[in-house]
């Protein structure tokens, strides 16, 4: 088995003014299953970041219309990863690039397979980061509420309790305004998916159940009832 069996797809933007190097990189990465778009200038790169929406940028520094480092601020806004490929091997150059937000650095000449592996690793990490952040709907003092398993877990991944679907919806709705009141009407709509208050009592029962679950697992998160308006999720002061 080679290390290639993990299939990761992604959009890669290559910014490189040398025709020979650009053709080699594009060909190799495309052959390995990535979507490739390549440009030769800063100007074209800026446009492509917006239209092609790359996951990873492979960036040369010395370009005809300026230095690749000028793209770093555009990248931050786009959330795309960046691997710099340059013949500048000086440690101060590399540190500067990493400080500006580059994720990785390859000194020319480099092995095409190494570039492929680094691109693939970056995509894998990004996928992992996206799925884990989507999956955790509440994170508080080391306690996390995980959507997929409906579980509340501690720092070590130990399951403290399992929530029902309604409890999950409720804690998600409350946590989006942690420390602030969420109206009964909004909670009701978010949890039960209806605008009418015909099951208004059901909300109070649900809040009470969730409150007990939170207390039982020993967190100091509490759901406070605010008379006349709604509920809020807050942190109880330590009793000790
Ligand atoms: Ca160049």
mmCIF file of C-alpha atoms and ligand atoms in Angstrom:
data_model
loop_
_atom_site.group_PDB
_atom_site.id
_atom_site.type_symbol
_atom_site.label_atom_id
_atom_site.label_comp_id
_atom_site.label_asym_id
_atom_site.label_seq_id
_atom_site.Cartn_x
_atom_site.Cartn_y
_atom_site.Cartn_z
ATOM 1 C CA UNK A 1 0.000 0.000 0.000
ATOM 2 C CA UNK A 2 1.329 3.397 -0.859
ATOM 3 C CA UNK A 3 0.488 6.475 1.164
ATOM 4 C CA UNK A 4 -1.765 7.581 -1.667
ATOM 5 C CA UNK A 5 -4.890 5.647 -0.869
ATOM 6 C CA UNK A 6 -6.452 8.459 1.098
ATOM 7 C CA UNK A 7 -8.521 10.381 -1.416
ATOM 8 C CA UNK A 8 -8.808 14.059 -0.683
ATOM 9 C CA UNK A 9 -10.118 16.497 -3.206
ATOM 10 C CA UNK A 10 -9.612 20.200 -3.234
ATOM 11 C CA UNK A 11 -9.168 23.311 -5.309
ATOM 12 C CA UNK A 12 -5.578 24.395 -5.647
ATOM 13 C CA UNK A 13 -4.553 27.765 -7.014
ATOM 14 C CA UNK A 14 -0.974 27.881 -8.281
ATOM 15 C CA UNK A 15 0.663 31.300 -8.566
ATOM 16 C CA UNK A 16 3.959 30.914 -10.395
ATOM 17 C CA UNK A 17 5.489 32.947 -13.216
ATOM 18 C CA UNK A 18 7.947 30.328 -14.417
ATOM 19 C CA UNK A 19 6.197 28.392 -17.214
ATOM 20 C CA UNK A 20 8.284 25.290 -16.664
ATOM 21 C CA UNK A 21 7.696 25.053 -12.902
ATOM 22 C CA UNK A 22 4.019 25.975 -13.191
ATOM 23 C CA UNK A 23 3.414 23.297 -15.816
ATOM 24 C CA UNK A 24 5.160 20.660 -13.720
ATOM 25 C CA UNK A 25 3.271 21.527 -10.528
ATOM 26 C CA UNK A 26 -0.106 21.801 -12.272
ATOM 27 C CA UNK A 27 0.359 18.519 -14.095
ATOM 28 C CA UNK A 28 1.477 16.586 -11.039
ATOM 29 C CA UNK A 29 -1.225 17.870 -8.713
ATOM 30 C CA UNK A 30 -3.960 17.466 -11.330
ATOM 31 C CA UNK A 31 -2.820 13.902 -12.002
ATOM 32 C CA UNK A 32 -3.284 13.271 -8.272
ATOM 33 C CA UNK A 33 -6.906 14.303 -8.344
ATOM 34 C CA UNK A 34 -6.931 17.973 -7.435
ATOM 35 C CA UNK A 35 -8.776 20.743 -9.208
ATOM 36 C CA UNK A 36 -6.081 23.081 -10.483
ATOM 37 C CA UNK A 37 -6.160 26.656 -11.622
ATOM 38 C CA UNK A 38 -2.895 28.441 -12.315
ATOM 39 C CA UNK A 39 -1.947 32.063 -12.828
ATOM 40 C CA UNK A 40 1.281 33.988 -13.279
ATOM 41 C CA UNK A 41 0.687 37.331 -11.565
ATOM 42 C CA UNK A 42 -0.559 38.935 -8.356
ATOM 43 C CA UNK A 43 -3.343 40.621 -10.268
ATOM 44 C CA UNK A 44 -4.685 37.362 -11.687
ATOM 45 C CA UNK A 45 -4.210 35.643 -8.317
ATOM 46 C CA UNK A 46 -6.375 38.218 -6.526
ATOM 47 C CA UNK A 47 -9.165 37.683 -9.028
ATOM 48 C CA UNK A 48 -8.841 33.886 -8.850
ATOM 49 C CA UNK A 49 -9.003 33.859 -5.032
ATOM 50 C CA UNK A 50 -12.463 35.396 -5.369
ATOM 51 C CA UNK A 51 -13.775 33.425 -8.339
ATOM 52 C CA UNK A 52 -12.050 30.025 -8.074
ATOM 53 C CA UNK A 53 -12.236 30.025 -4.251
ATOM 54 C CA UNK A 54 -9.200 27.800 -3.670
ATOM 55 C CA UNK A 55 -8.744 25.617 -0.600
ATOM 56 C CA UNK A 56 -4.979 25.889 -0.874
ATOM 57 C CA UNK A 57 -2.751 28.393 -2.600
ATOM 58 C CA UNK A 58 0.699 27.352 -3.848
ATOM 59 C CA UNK A 59 2.517 30.651 -3.972
ATOM 60 C CA UNK A 60 5.760 31.701 -5.626
ATOM 61 C CA UNK A 61 7.255 34.932 -4.246
ATOM 62 C CA UNK A 62 9.097 36.630 -7.119
ATOM 63 C CA UNK A 63 6.352 37.538 -9.597
ATOM 64 C CA UNK A 64 6.323 40.005 -12.487
ATOM 65 C CA UNK A 65 3.963 42.483 -10.867
ATOM 66 C CA UNK A 66 5.199 42.238 -7.290
ATOM 67 C CA UNK A 67 6.024 39.980 -4.395
ATOM 68 C CA UNK A 68 3.844 37.026 -3.411
ATOM 69 C CA UNK A 69 3.884 38.199 0.209
ATOM 70 C CA UNK A 70 1.476 40.959 -0.861
ATOM 71 C CA UNK A 71 -1.201 38.298 -1.245
ATOM 72 C CA UNK A 72 -1.105 37.250 2.389
ATOM 73 C CA UNK A 73 -3.719 39.759 3.527
ATOM 74 C CA UNK A 74 -6.126 38.660 0.759
ATOM 75 C CA UNK A 75 -5.629 35.091 1.923
ATOM 76 C CA UNK A 76 -6.517 35.763 5.520
ATOM 77 C CA UNK A 77 -9.869 37.121 4.424
ATOM 78 C CA UNK A 78 -10.539 34.127 2.184
ATOM 79 C CA UNK A 79 -9.653 31.462 4.766
ATOM 80 C CA UNK A 80 -7.570 29.544 2.247
ATOM 81 C CA UNK A 81 -4.379 27.674 3.198
ATOM 82 C CA UNK A 82 -1.019 28.729 1.766
ATOM 83 C CA UNK A 83 2.152 26.876 0.824
ATOM 84 C CA UNK A 84 4.968 29.158 -0.260
ATOM 85 C CA UNK A 85 7.367 27.773 -2.866
ATOM 86 C CA UNK A 86 10.473 29.875 -3.191
ATOM 87 C CA UNK A 87 14.204 29.738 -3.711
ATOM 88 C CA UNK A 88 14.624 32.146 -0.789
ATOM 89 C CA UNK A 89 16.110 29.775 1.729
ATOM 90 C CA UNK A 90 17.091 32.280 4.379
ATOM 91 C CA UNK A 91 15.550 31.539 7.768
ATOM 92 C CA UNK A 92 14.472 35.181 8.201
ATOM 93 C CA UNK A 93 12.516 35.027 4.906
ATOM 94 C CA UNK A 94 10.787 31.865 5.988
ATOM 95 C CA UNK A 95 9.956 33.221 9.445
ATOM 96 C CA UNK A 96 8.553 36.381 7.943
ATOM 97 C CA UNK A 97 6.271 34.375 5.665
ATOM 98 C CA UNK A 98 5.079 32.161 8.490
ATOM 99 C CA UNK A 99 4.428 35.239 10.593
ATOM 100 C CA UNK A 100 2.367 36.740 7.792
ATOM 101 C CA UNK A 101 0.194 33.644 7.817
ATOM 102 C CA UNK A 102 1.735 31.126 5.399
ATOM 103 C CA UNK A 103 1.058 27.593 6.605
ATOM 104 C CA UNK A 104 4.000 25.878 4.981
ATOM 105 C CA UNK A 105 7.185 26.610 3.058
ATOM 106 C CA UNK A 106 9.025 24.628 0.387
ATOM 107 C CA UNK A 107 12.445 25.700 -0.830
ATOM 108 C CA UNK A 108 13.072 25.415 -4.564
ATOM 109 C CA UNK A 109 14.070 23.079 -6.047
ATOM 110 C CA UNK A 110 11.694 20.656 -4.359
ATOM 111 C CA UNK A 111 10.341 17.232 -5.092
ATOM 112 C CA UNK A 112 6.897 17.287 -6.733
ATOM 113 C CA UNK A 113 5.736 14.408 -4.607
ATOM 114 C CA UNK A 114 6.664 16.326 -1.472
ATOM 115 C CA UNK A 115 4.539 19.223 -2.697
ATOM 116 C CA UNK A 116 1.649 16.832 -3.318
ATOM 117 C CA UNK A 117 1.959 15.346 0.186
ATOM 118 C CA UNK A 118 2.035 18.754 1.821
ATOM 119 C CA UNK A 119 -0.992 19.932 -0.135
ATOM 120 C CA UNK A 120 -2.845 16.756 0.749
ATOM 121 C CA UNK A 121 -1.963 17.046 4.457
ATOM 122 C CA UNK A 122 -3.160 20.612 4.512
ATOM 123 C CA UNK A 123 -6.481 19.663 2.921
ATOM 124 C CA UNK A 124 -6.943 16.785 5.360
ATOM 125 C CA UNK A 125 -6.285 19.012 8.348
ATOM 126 C CA UNK A 126 -8.658 21.632 7.046
ATOM 127 C CA UNK A 127 -11.386 19.043 6.520
ATOM 128 C CA UNK A 128 -10.879 17.768 10.041
ATOM 129 C CA UNK A 129 -10.995 21.270 11.469
ATOM 130 C CA UNK A 130 -14.192 22.068 9.610
ATOM 131 C CA UNK A 131 -16.006 18.891 10.570
ATOM 132 C CA UNK A 132 -15.015 19.024 14.221
ATOM 133 C CA UNK A 133 -16.025 22.655 14.616
ATOM 134 C CA UNK A 134 -19.360 22.002 12.918
ATOM 135 C CA UNK A 135 -19.945 19.022 15.067
ATOM 136 C CA UNK A 136 -19.330 20.732 18.409
ATOM 137 C CA UNK A 137 -22.281 23.002 19.079
ATOM 138 C CA UNK A 138 -21.295 24.146 22.545
ATOM 139 C CA UNK A 139 -17.829 24.354 24.051
ATOM 140 C CA UNK A 140 -17.575 25.580 27.564
ATOM 141 C CA UNK A 141 -14.945 25.156 30.273
ATOM 142 C CA UNK A 142 -13.643 21.948 28.746
ATOM 143 C CA UNK A 143 -17.116 20.512 28.265
ATOM 144 C CA UNK A 144 -18.340 19.974 24.739
ATOM 145 C CA UNK A 145 -21.729 19.167 23.298
ATOM 146 C CA UNK A 146 -21.292 17.024 20.189
ATOM 147 C CA UNK A 147 -24.059 17.083 17.628
ATOM 148 C CA UNK A 148 -23.466 13.776 15.847
ATOM 149 C CA UNK A 149 -23.506 11.650 18.997
ATOM 150 C CA UNK A 150 -25.846 13.962 20.995
ATOM 151 C CA UNK A 151 -23.363 13.600 23.828
ATOM 152 C CA UNK A 152 -21.871 15.958 26.349
ATOM 153 C CA UNK A 153 -18.207 15.048 26.785
ATOM 154 C CA UNK A 154 -15.352 16.239 28.974
ATOM 155 C CA UNK A 155 -11.759 17.120 28.007
ATOM 156 C CA UNK A 156 -10.789 13.435 27.891
ATOM 157 C CA UNK A 157 -13.694 12.561 25.610
ATOM 158 C CA UNK A 158 -15.570 10.825 28.418
ATOM 159 C CA UNK A 159 -19.329 10.879 27.840
ATOM 160 C CA UNK A 160 -21.053 12.685 30.718
ATOM 161 C CA UNK A 161 -24.598 12.493 29.441
ATOM 162 C CA UNK A 162 -26.652 12.027 26.279
ATOM 163 C CA UNK A 163 -29.148 14.670 25.209
ATOM 164 C CA UNK A 164 -32.431 14.213 23.385
ATOM 165 C CA UNK A 165 -32.932 15.964 20.044
ATOM 166 C CA UNK A 166 -35.056 18.676 21.678
ATOM 167 C CA UNK A 167 -32.475 19.234 24.417
ATOM 168 C CA UNK A 168 -29.777 19.568 21.744
ATOM 169 C CA UNK A 169 -31.800 22.165 19.869
ATOM 170 C CA UNK A 170 -32.486 24.007 23.089
ATOM 171 C CA UNK A 171 -28.876 24.183 24.260
ATOM 172 C CA UNK A 172 -27.745 25.206 20.800
ATOM 173 C CA UNK A 173 -30.284 27.986 20.686
ATOM 174 C CA UNK A 174 -29.377 29.203 24.181
ATOM 175 C CA UNK A 175 -25.619 28.969 23.650
ATOM 176 C CA UNK A 176 -25.733 31.173 20.583
ATOM 177 C CA UNK A 177 -26.584 33.992 22.993
ATOM 178 C CA UNK A 178 -24.618 32.814 26.009
ATOM 179 C CA UNK A 179 -25.268 35.149 28.950
ATOM 180 C CA UNK A 180 -28.141 36.930 27.222
ATOM 181 C CA UNK A 181 -31.869 36.313 27.288
ATOM 182 C CA UNK A 182 -33.384 34.330 24.441
ATOM 183 C CA UNK A 183 -37.109 34.948 24.188
ATOM 184 C CA UNK A 184 -39.583 32.156 24.774
ATOM 185 C CA UNK A 185 -40.899 32.717 21.292
ATOM 186 C CA UNK A 186 -37.467 32.258 19.673
ATOM 187 C CA UNK A 187 -36.678 29.214 21.771
ATOM 188 C CA UNK A 188 -40.024 27.742 20.985
ATOM 189 C CA UNK A 189 -39.561 28.244 17.252
ATOM 190 C CA UNK A 190 -35.993 26.920 17.271
ATOM 191 C CA UNK A 191 -36.825 23.828 19.272
ATOM 192 C CA UNK A 192 -40.291 22.871 18.112
ATOM 193 C CA UNK A 193 -40.154 24.482 14.696
ATOM 194 C CA UNK A 194 -43.502 26.202 15.080
ATOM 195 C CA UNK A 195 -44.412 29.786 15.711
ATOM 196 C CA UNK A 196 -47.475 29.231 17.852
ATOM 197 C CA UNK A 197 -47.292 28.781 21.588
ATOM 198 C CA UNK A 198 -49.695 25.884 21.764
ATOM 199 C CA UNK A 199 -47.049 23.790 23.490
ATOM 200 C CA UNK A 200 -45.586 26.558 25.555
ATOM 201 C CA UNK A 201 -45.660 24.391 28.662
ATOM 202 C CA UNK A 202 -43.494 21.862 26.801
ATOM 203 C CA UNK A 203 -40.714 24.427 26.678
ATOM 204 C CA UNK A 204 -40.693 24.837 30.455
ATOM 205 C CA UNK A 205 -40.605 21.085 30.964
ATOM 206 C CA UNK A 206 -37.743 20.752 28.494
ATOM 207 C CA UNK A 207 -35.752 23.546 30.139
ATOM 208 C CA UNK A 208 -36.218 21.893 33.495
ATOM 209 C CA UNK A 209 -34.933 18.552 32.196
ATOM 210 C CA UNK A 210 -31.890 20.077 30.547
ATOM 211 C CA UNK A 211 -31.142 22.127 33.636
ATOM 212 C CA UNK A 212 -31.104 18.963 35.722
ATOM 213 C CA UNK A 213 -28.842 17.171 33.259
ATOM 214 C CA UNK A 214 -26.374 20.043 33.366
ATOM 215 C CA UNK A 215 -26.410 20.044 37.127
ATOM 216 C CA UNK A 216 -25.977 16.268 37.329
ATOM 217 C CA UNK A 217 -22.794 16.288 35.267
ATOM 218 C CA UNK A 218 -21.318 18.902 37.590
ATOM 219 C CA UNK A 219 -20.980 21.807 35.162
ATOM 220 C CA UNK A 220 -21.715 25.275 36.473
ATOM 221 C CA UNK A 221 -23.656 26.132 33.346
ATOM 222 C CA UNK A 222 -27.199 26.958 34.363
ATOM 223 C CA UNK A 223 -30.363 28.000 32.592
ATOM 224 C CA UNK A 224 -31.943 30.962 34.278
ATOM 225 C CA UNK A 225 -35.565 31.863 33.815
ATOM 226 C CA UNK A 226 -36.120 35.555 33.173
ATOM 227 C CA UNK A 227 -39.655 36.423 34.115
ATOM 228 C CA UNK A 228 -41.743 37.765 31.311
ATOM 229 C CA UNK A 229 -39.112 37.337 28.610
ATOM 230 C CA UNK A 230 -37.392 33.998 28.324
ATOM 231 C CA UNK A 231 -34.348 32.005 29.350
ATOM 232 C CA UNK A 232 -30.640 32.487 29.397
ATOM 233 C CA UNK A 233 -27.682 30.159 29.578
ATOM 234 C CA UNK A 234 -25.119 31.453 32.012
ATOM 235 C CA UNK A 235 -22.281 30.504 34.265
ATOM 236 C CA UNK A 236 -23.147 30.140 37.932
ATOM 237 C CA UNK A 237 -20.493 31.630 40.188
ATOM 238 C CA UNK A 238 -18.386 28.968 41.940
ATOM 239 C CA UNK A 239 -19.841 28.153 45.323
ATOM 240 C CA UNK A 240 -16.464 27.324 46.835
HETATM 241 CA CA1 LIG B 1 9.222 33.533 -9.792
#
